[in-house]
Amino acid sequence: MRFDLPDTPPGAEALRAELRAFLAEAGRAWTPEIRARSWMGFDRDFSREVGARGWIGMTWPKAYGGHERSGLERVVVLEEMLAAGAPVGAHWIGDRQSGPLILRLGTEEQRRRILPGIARGELAFCIGLSEPDAGSDLANLRTKAERVPGGWKLNGRKIWTTFAHKSDYMIALVRTSPAPEGGSRHAGLSQFLVDLRLSGISIRPIRDLAGADSFNEVTFDDVMLKEDDLVGAEGAGWAQATSELAFERSGPDRYLSSYPALSLGLDALAANPVPGAEVTVGRMVARLSALRGMSLSVGGMLERGEDPAVEAALVKDVGNVFEQALPEHLRGLLDPEDSPAELRALLAALTQLTPTFSLRGGTREILRGIIARDLGLR
Amino acid sequence: MNELRGILVEQVERLVADAGGVAPLREVEAGGFPQALWDGLSEQGLALALVPEEAGGVGLSWGDAAALWQVLGQHGAPVPMAETMLGAALLSAAGVEVPDGVLALGEKGAPFGRHATNAVKLDGARLTLHAVEGATPGANIGREPRDDLTLAPRSAAGILPNSHGPRALRLGLALIRAAQIAGAMERILALAVDWANTRKQFGRPIGKFQAVQQQLAAMAGEVAAVQVAVSNAARAVDARGLAEAAFEIGCAKVVAGEAATFGAATAHQVFAAIGITEDHELHHFTRRLWAWREEGGTDRAWAAEIGKLALARGGANLWPDLTARDA
């Protein structure tokens, strides 16, 4: 593993100032619950505003609605959005992984059809990976697409699909040919661009423990896909899907999920001093600084076209531990009755969300397995 | 990593590795001094590495120096080269000619003080150089010499520039120890991985058990966190000097201290009984990790300083302050 801190991109300061002004204005409307959900919050109007300012698809070619800016400038935008607790869920997945996947491996027709809509903040994506019998053991998935005249016929079921009920498209990983006898189960998988309005698709929201309907079960019953809905190469789905994960796992969304609580917590502690609180606060700030450095380093590697799969797993693992511990640290310092209502509400919402941090995007156990393999233990 | 840094790291790596594994550490702990290793490193001009070229030094960056300190830390830092590099850098910055030989930092509990010919003291921004006349031996739990010195009246003095300031010795030492911790953590992780692949229980290497894999993976995360925090701190010193890098150095020492605590405990858990024996090499590194987390300010002390500042600045400033420090 190797972490090298990148230089700050030129113009970062001005970009941050622009973002902060925009977010201060937009943020007036956000309740603590919205801030707590951040990238698990879905607000199409907000995403359209973000798109109109050129902050989605920032690195993509202008020909596809992008803005041809650097990956590190994009990181500036992500950091500011998350530090503010902005409800970015409606464009987050498209910007973070579905768009880049289509840009890299999609057909020209797919790029022209899809990318400008994502960049405008109009097209929302979800990721079809998990299935009832395929979670951490993803290669065990059973949903399949069969070749039929003119395209593919899709049957099966995805589950835990975040925002399927609100999204326009799913990128689904499915089986297109049986795993070879005695061979790798990773063979024979392919990725498809699935328009969620197609007939044969039923989407059943699953309420989470906080009472929100953020994730779903999606059933495919003889759904007809066109030839051109295949993304990338037939049978290369496993490699394609796992290479996306470096983008998914290394970003600031893996350590900033609880940040708005730290910001509010500092003010509550300043108003109601607690002896020794500065030590706990300092430890959190030091971790935050180190994690930011780790995440930016991976951002630099991605920018240089390197493959930081292991580094990204490290960022997510260390980051998840931090963002899960943060609300508990604050809880250890502040009694609810001493806390302002806004912080109380934020912590209440976060407390119910934190278990997901080390589940979404690969469980802690899977990430540590990836790291262990890199260490030479498997 | 730049080219020069790569070459230097390789040279130092070779010299320290050739010194015979943990033999120099055992020698130090028995009260000796690995003279050949010191001479070898000195011949590379390492002592003057942080002194600018125009002042007769090598003109390395603090980033380069921190990379070398990590290499020394990987080998348990058997000679006080990092301390001497810091002392020389500060003397040179204060306009004082750098003497040959080991430089001790301070007067009380000075690292390797009994082996030093001269000591550097800082009073306010006034830096003074003293010949070492005598030493009352002491040691930390790494059994590294930490001696109380009897110093001659100052032989030279100078004023440190504001960029380094009155806390330069503590800041520099904190960065050194954080970097050494990063190196020693890398070492004990490698040792533990090797052991996990060798030691068999229940008919297979213990590293095949997920419970062991998960612990070592978590340790790798801590190694990465310290390394990044140290790079960030060294870069801040290059950009702004020691005084204005106090935040980044403090963050590095906090993360290093936490990582050392976790890493030493995890390595011992993986090694089980063999790891706590005198004969095994592990303890040379874990005892140093426990000692180094205390020196140059504990993680608790640095966290308190960082936390106080954050509380005084308020929640709305935390994120802008953090990003404003980007180099």
Short mmCIF file of C-alpha atoms in Angstrom, two decimals, chain A residues 1-8 16 20 79-80 83 255-256 259 262-263 266-267 269-270 278-279 281-283 285-290 292-294 297 314 317-318 364-365 368-369 371-372 375-378, chain B residues 1 189 193 196-197 207-208 210 213-214 216-218 220-225 227-229 231-232 235 247 251 254-255 258-259 299-300 303-304 306-308 310-311 314-316 318-320 322-323 326-327:
data_model
loop_
_atom_site.label_atom_id
_atom_site.label_comp_id
_atom_site.label_asym_id
_atom_site.label_seq_id
_atom_site.Cartn_x
_atom_site.Cartn_y
_atom_site.Cartn_z
CA MET A 1 0.00 0.00 0.00
CA ARG A 2 1.13 3.49 -0.75
CA PHE A 3 -0.34 6.84 0.15
CA ASP A 4 1.04 10.03 -1.40
CA LEU A 5 -0.62 13.31 -0.62
CA PRO A 6 -1.56 15.17 -3.79
CA ASP A 7 -1.09 18.90 -4.20
CA THR A 8 -4.16 21.06 -3.83
CA ARG A 16 -14.71 26.15 -1.89
CA ARG A 20 -19.90 27.40 0.83
CA GLU A 79 -16.05 17.31 0.70
CA GLU A 80 -17.99 20.55 0.94
CA ALA A 83 -19.33 18.62 5.50
CA TYR A 255 -15.46 9.26 6.78
CA LEU A 256 -17.61 12.40 6.78
CA TYR A 259 -19.27 15.27 10.45
CA LEU A 262 -18.96 17.19 15.28
CA SER A 263 -19.42 20.74 14.10
CA LEU A 266 -18.13 21.76 19.32
CA ASP A 267 -20.54 24.65 19.82
CA LEU A 269 -19.31 22.00 24.31
CA ALA A 270 -18.14 25.59 24.05
CA GLU A 278 -10.77 18.89 24.62
CA VAL A 279 -8.88 15.58 24.61
CA VAL A 281 -12.35 16.50 20.57
CA GLY A 282 -8.67 16.69 19.67
CA ARG A 283 -8.54 12.96 19.00
CA VAL A 285 -10.02 16.23 14.82
CA ALA A 286 -6.66 14.46 14.45
CA ARG A 287 -8.37 11.36 13.01
CA LEU A 288 -10.43 13.55 10.71
CA SER A 289 -7.27 15.19 9.41
CA ALA A 290 -5.51 11.85 8.85
CA ARG A 292 -8.87 13.30 4.89
CA GLY A 293 -5.24 12.85 3.90
CA MET A 294 -5.80 9.16 3.18
CA SER A 297 -4.20 10.38 -1.53
CA LEU A 314 -8.26 0.96 3.97
CA ASP A 317 -12.40 0.65 6.96
CA VAL A 318 -10.61 3.29 9.03
CA ARG A 364 -16.11 -4.31 7.37
CA GLU A 365 -15.34 -8.03 7.22
CA ARG A 368 -10.58 -6.40 5.96
CA GLY A 369 -10.50 -9.59 3.90
CA ILE A 371 -6.66 -5.91 3.05
CA ALA A 372 -5.62 -9.26 4.52
CA LEU A 375 -0.91 -8.43 3.28
CA GLY A 376 -0.34 -11.95 2.03
CA LEU A 377 -2.58 -13.73 4.51
CA ARG A 378 -5.02 -15.40 2.12
CA MET B 1 8.28 9.86 -3.79
CA LEU B 189 2.88 -5.58 11.06
CA VAL B 193 2.00 -11.26 9.08
CA ALA B 196 0.69 -15.69 11.06
CA ASN B 197 1.72 -17.40 7.84
CA GLY B 207 -3.23 -16.41 9.32
CA LYS B 208 -5.87 -18.51 7.55
CA GLN B 210 -10.54 -14.85 9.70
CA GLN B 213 -6.81 -11.73 9.40
CA GLN B 214 -9.28 -9.12 10.61
CA LEU B 216 -4.01 -7.62 11.13
CA ALA B 217 -6.10 -5.80 8.53
CA ALA B 218 -7.23 -3.33 11.18
CA ALA B 220 -2.74 -2.12 8.48
CA GLY B 221 -5.35 0.64 8.59
CA GLU B 222 -3.57 2.20 11.55
CA VAL B 223 -0.21 1.94 9.78
CA ALA B 224 -1.68 3.77 6.81
CA ALA B 225 -3.24 6.45 9.01
CA GLN B 227 2.01 7.29 7.57
CA VAL B 228 -0.38 9.78 6.03
CA ALA B 229 -0.51 11.91 9.18
CA SER B 231 3.56 12.96 5.56
CA ASN B 232 1.00 15.66 6.11
CA ARG B 235 4.75 18.73 4.34
CA PHE B 247 -1.51 21.46 14.23
CA CYS B 251 -2.40 15.38 14.66
CA VAL B 254 -2.12 11.80 18.29
CA VAL B 255 -2.70 9.29 15.51
CA GLU B 258 -3.24 5.71 19.22
CA ALA B 259 -1.83 3.50 16.49
CA ASP B 299 -1.26 11.71 22.25
CA ARG B 300 -3.39 12.94 25.15
CA ALA B 303 -5.18 16.03 21.54
CA ALA B 304 -5.87 18.49 24.37
CA ILE B 306 -5.83 20.52 19.22
CA GLY B 307 -9.18 20.13 20.96
CA LYS B 308 -8.84 23.38 22.89
CA ALA B 310 -11.07 23.62 17.90
CA LEU B 311 -13.42 24.44 20.78
CA GLY B 314 -16.17 26.93 17.15
CA GLY B 315 -18.00 24.37 15.05
CA ALA B 316 -18.55 26.57 12.02
CA LEU B 318 -13.61 23.53 12.03
CA TRP B 319 -13.97 22.44 8.44
CA PRO B 320 -12.85 25.75 6.86
CA LEU B 322 -8.90 22.28 8.22
CA THR B 323 -9.13 22.87 4.47
CA ASP B 326 -3.92 22.47 2.58
CA ALA B 327 -0.42 22.78 1.14
#
